[in-house]
């Protein structure tokens, strides 16, 4: 797109070429796209969605109070493609935006794509067909991070595997180190039957959502050779070091631990950790007390000095 972020005539023709005028009454997949001030990247995102080889989809864009030209770009797509629904709301962060989109979704499965990311053109077809093959509540793709001149596979799926145990689902999805919610599709009935929603008005909302889906799902299937492209936007919240972000990260970790404890989850100890207490001097953490499922530990200046049963 041009630097002024208006869609050119050539780009409009590209939109018209791939868009479908009529919506589908029973879409196979609903795709929820939260969007906030992302005029530079949302064209690329939406174009990758309207060009999907799986045509029976709906695309729900939740404009989360954008103040730039994001909405005007979205409207050019929605005017051309009947599968696109647009929801406008005041800025409430991603969790609330994803919840609003999920509430409106009518697809058998739901996928989430952030507005600065994009996916392979056969992404949803391969995920959907593989999920149906195993009657799996979750289908999982490779997650590729792009940014700062680098491309890295954060999660690389090399073969098709269906797993059912909680530990296997945690391991194969890299739930501990990379609880990414966007490189998956989820059966909508699983989300609704278990009242799984996104935490709102906080950052790091993905951690609790993903562990709940992993826990409640009947199984998870991996889908090789299909990719979700996560763009490491230098202006995104995840790259900031604000106190609120740091606090929300630990609150999310605590929420995950509390959920697993409530469920008496039978998984390995000492993988999920959260800070119970810490002390700082001149901005440096010199004392930290952390907890896991059944173990606690105390560190001084980053070195573990004591470990004991919780």
XYZ file of C-alpha atoms in Angstrom:
310
model
C 0.000 0.000 0.000
C 1.025 3.618 -0.475
C 2.500 5.501 2.446
C -0.761 7.451 2.855
C -2.420 4.058 3.484
C -5.182 4.484 0.911
C -5.962 1.466 -1.234
C -4.801 1.989 -4.805
C -6.830 1.143 -7.925
C -4.620 -1.910 -8.510
C -5.204 -3.122 -4.975
C -8.958 -2.568 -5.293
C -8.975 -4.756 -8.395
C -7.100 -7.422 -6.439
C -9.752 -7.270 -3.724
C -12.575 -7.619 -6.267
C -10.845 -10.559 -7.938
C -10.874 -12.716 -4.830
C -13.896 -11.504 -2.897
C -17.214 -13.353 -2.830
C -20.402 -11.305 -2.883
C -22.652 -13.669 -0.971
C -22.174 -14.812 2.599
C -22.436 -18.504 3.534
C -25.321 -19.507 5.788
C -23.254 -22.194 7.523
C -19.566 -21.307 7.349
C -17.056 -23.997 8.173
C -14.712 -21.543 9.900
C -15.269 -18.139 11.466
C -12.155 -15.959 11.479
C -12.030 -13.240 14.147
C -9.715 -10.297 13.451
C -9.268 -7.683 16.219
C -8.016 -4.438 14.683
C -6.659 -1.331 16.346
C -4.768 1.394 14.469
C -3.241 -1.031 11.995
C -3.718 0.771 8.696
C -0.222 -0.221 7.520
C -0.751 -3.961 7.720
C -4.435 -4.873 7.689
C -4.679 -4.926 3.887
C -2.112 -7.748 3.768
C -3.971 -9.591 6.518
C -7.430 -9.366 4.953
C -6.187 -10.168 1.466
C -4.704 -13.429 2.774
C -8.138 -14.255 4.230
C -10.387 -13.459 1.255
C -8.000 -15.485 -0.948
C -8.371 -18.628 1.185
C -8.898 -21.849 -0.762
C -11.573 -22.699 1.796
C -14.380 -20.439 0.584
C -17.020 -21.336 3.203
C -15.723 -18.930 5.824
C -16.830 -15.772 7.547
C -14.430 -13.005 8.524
C -15.400 -10.946 11.571
C -13.336 -7.784 11.915
C -13.679 -6.059 15.286
C -12.552 -2.453 14.948
C -11.378 -1.711 18.478
C -11.692 2.069 18.462
C -9.137 2.776 15.722
C -8.324 6.440 15.159
C -6.377 6.018 11.913
C -7.534 4.691 8.509
C -7.915 1.083 9.638
C -11.712 1.160 9.367
C -11.689 2.646 5.860
C -9.465 -0.199 4.637
C -11.740 -2.746 6.307
C -14.825 -1.196 4.705
C -13.368 -1.507 1.216
C -13.043 -5.228 1.851
C -16.458 -5.593 3.490
C -18.140 -3.707 0.632
C -16.655 -6.202 -1.812
C -17.016 -9.430 0.184
C -20.266 -10.570 1.776
C -18.384 -12.928 4.082
C -16.915 -10.020 6.032
C -18.745 -8.643 9.066
C -17.553 -5.471 10.797
C -18.078 -4.706 14.485
C -17.177 -1.279 15.864
C -16.486 -0.693 19.539
C -14.574 1.691 21.774
C -11.019 0.634 22.485
C -11.126 -2.232 24.999
C -7.998 -4.242 24.088
C -7.732 -7.535 22.258
C -9.496 -9.761 24.775
C -12.754 -7.824 24.547
C -12.465 -7.529 20.760
C -11.999 -11.275 20.382
C -14.939 -11.951 22.697
C -17.229 -9.704 20.645
C -16.162 -11.471 17.468
C -16.609 -14.916 19.019
C -20.132 -14.000 20.148
C -21.077 -13.227 16.533
C -19.350 -16.263 15.031
C -21.516 -18.921 13.372
C -18.814 -21.253 12.026
C -18.242 -24.829 13.104
C -14.692 -23.825 14.019
C -13.209 -20.464 15.037
C -9.783 -19.083 14.198
C -8.118 -15.878 15.355
C -5.828 -13.790 13.148
C -4.246 -10.558 14.365
C -4.524 -7.657 11.957
C -0.775 -7.305 11.351
C -0.365 -11.037 10.629
C -1.249 -13.233 7.667
C -1.637 -16.910 6.759
C -0.999 -19.352 3.911
C -3.755 -19.320 1.304
C -4.660 -22.947 2.100
C -4.259 -22.412 5.844
C -7.878 -22.775 6.930
C -8.686 -25.508 4.411
C -5.880 -27.709 5.714
C -6.644 -27.008 9.365
C -10.366 -27.615 8.909
C -10.018 -30.819 6.873
C -7.498 -32.283 9.320
C -9.615 -31.355 12.332
C -12.616 -33.051 10.735
C -10.552 -36.130 9.879
C -9.862 -36.731 13.585
C -12.953 -34.999 14.975
C -10.446 -32.876 16.909
C -11.459 -29.834 18.920
C -8.183 -28.099 18.013
C -5.986 -28.142 14.898
C -2.503 -26.637 15.149
C -0.201 -25.116 12.496
C 3.397 -23.920 12.347
C 3.936 -20.481 13.854
C 6.451 -18.277 12.017
C 7.698 -15.013 13.515
C 8.857 -12.332 11.081
C 10.480 -9.039 12.015
C 13.751 -7.169 12.460
C 14.987 -8.756 9.263
C 14.627 -12.247 10.714
C 12.324 -15.201 10.110
C 12.028 -17.837 12.825
C 9.722 -20.797 13.326
C 8.518 -20.430 16.911
C 6.689 -23.740 16.571
C 7.513 -26.078 13.699
C 4.984 -28.793 12.866
C 6.647 -31.509 10.787
C 4.108 -34.336 10.850
C 0.437 -35.025 11.418
C -0.208 -36.301 14.942
C -3.368 -36.549 17.049
C -2.892 -36.415 20.829
C -5.432 -36.673 23.655
C -3.635 -36.565 27.020
C -3.253 -33.172 28.693
C 0.537 -33.472 28.967
C 0.874 -34.426 25.293
C -1.323 -31.509 24.238
C 0.752 -29.120 26.359
C 4.019 -30.464 24.969
C 3.095 -30.576 21.297
C 1.651 -27.058 21.332
C 4.613 -25.601 23.281
C 2.114 -24.318 25.811
C 4.735 -23.484 28.427
C 7.022 -21.258 26.340
C 4.821 -20.209 23.427
C 1.095 -20.206 24.287
C 0.127 -18.765 20.918
C -3.655 -18.646 20.356
C -3.572 -17.683 16.680
C -1.923 -20.677 14.970
C -4.947 -22.859 15.704
C -8.627 -23.363 15.009
C -11.033 -24.323 17.785
C -14.351 -26.123 17.593
C -16.928 -23.525 18.527
C -19.047 -25.972 20.536
C -16.015 -26.736 22.735
C -15.543 -23.041 23.516
C -19.205 -22.432 24.262
C -19.910 -25.623 26.198
C -17.032 -24.865 28.563
C -17.675 -21.100 28.758
C -14.179 -20.322 27.476
C -13.725 -16.610 26.858
C -10.832 -14.166 26.659
C -9.813 -12.171 29.749
C -10.663 -8.522 29.132
C -8.978 -5.183 29.893
C -5.592 -6.826 30.399
C -2.543 -7.740 28.344
C -1.314 -11.330 27.952
C -4.902 -12.548 27.618
C -3.719 -15.481 25.533
C -2.224 -17.545 28.373
C -5.427 -18.400 30.253
C -7.484 -18.803 27.072
C -5.070 -21.263 25.503
C -4.565 -23.424 28.607
C -8.339 -23.725 28.987
C -8.754 -24.808 25.365
C -5.925 -27.307 25.746
C -7.454 -28.675 28.945
C -11.053 -29.009 27.740
C -10.373 -30.177 24.176
C -11.036 -33.811 23.268
C -7.776 -33.826 21.383
C -5.377 -31.782 19.303
C -4.107 -32.533 15.810
C -0.996 -31.048 14.234
C -1.071 -29.975 10.589
C 2.306 -29.906 8.799
C 3.262 -27.593 5.930
C 0.820 -24.831 6.731
C 1.890 -21.564 8.278
C 0.687 -18.692 10.402
C 2.928 -15.632 9.934
C 3.273 -13.552 13.080
C 4.688 -10.111 12.325
C 6.805 -8.726 15.130
C 5.474 -5.177 14.959
C 8.026 -2.872 16.656
C 5.146 -0.709 17.914
C 3.094 -3.549 19.392
C 2.312 -3.817 23.078
C 4.161 -7.100 23.456
C 7.441 -5.332 22.733
C 6.990 -2.711 25.429
C 8.420 -2.966 28.951
C 5.692 -1.061 30.740
C 4.939 -1.847 34.371
C 1.335 -2.680 33.486
C 2.460 -5.223 30.886
C 4.895 -6.853 33.321
C 2.184 -7.001 36.003
C -0.354 -8.460 33.563
C 2.145 -11.107 32.452
C 2.565 -12.377 35.991
C -1.164 -12.127 36.700
C -1.763 -14.277 33.623
C 0.764 -16.832 34.865
C -0.980 -16.909 38.248
C -4.337 -17.410 36.553
C -2.952 -20.375 34.598
C -1.528 -21.936 37.774
C -4.771 -21.413 39.686
C -6.769 -23.025 36.890
C -4.479 -26.067 36.742
C -4.560 -26.414 40.536
C -8.352 -26.196 40.616
C -8.521 -28.981 38.045
C -5.897 -31.101 39.830
C -4.162 -31.322 36.484
C -1.987 -34.398 36.110
C 1.019 -32.853 34.402
C 4.710 -32.385 35.127
C 5.562 -30.036 37.956
C 8.009 -27.127 37.677
C 6.985 -26.021 34.181
C 4.409 -23.313 34.830
C 5.705 -20.690 37.275
C 4.371 -17.438 38.744
C 5.873 -14.868 41.086
C 4.382 -14.803 44.598
C 6.607 -12.027 45.886
C 9.679 -10.108 44.831
C 11.813 -7.248 46.088
C 13.746 -4.679 44.098
C 16.389 -2.084 44.749
C 17.155 0.623 42.173
C 15.055 -1.272 39.662
C 16.962 -4.532 40.116
C 15.163 -7.628 41.424
C 17.304 -9.120 44.174
C 14.692 -11.413 45.817
C 12.049 -13.512 44.101
C 9.633 -16.097 45.487
C 7.949 -18.209 42.783
C 5.445 -21.052 42.779
C 4.629 -23.916 40.461
C 1.965 -26.619 40.792
C 3.575 -28.448 43.713
C 6.871 -26.642 44.234
C 8.098 -23.230 45.341
C 11.521 -21.657 44.972
C 13.407 -18.625 46.192
C 16.025 -16.826 44.118
C 18.569 -14.183 45.049
C 19.943 -12.056 42.210
C 18.651 -14.613 39.709
C 20.152 -17.666 41.398
C 17.875 -20.309 42.976
C 18.894 -20.726 46.623
C 15.982 -22.747 47.992
C 13.392 -25.153 46.588
C 10.609 -26.707 48.664
C 7.207 -28.381 48.370
C 4.250 -26.021 48.081
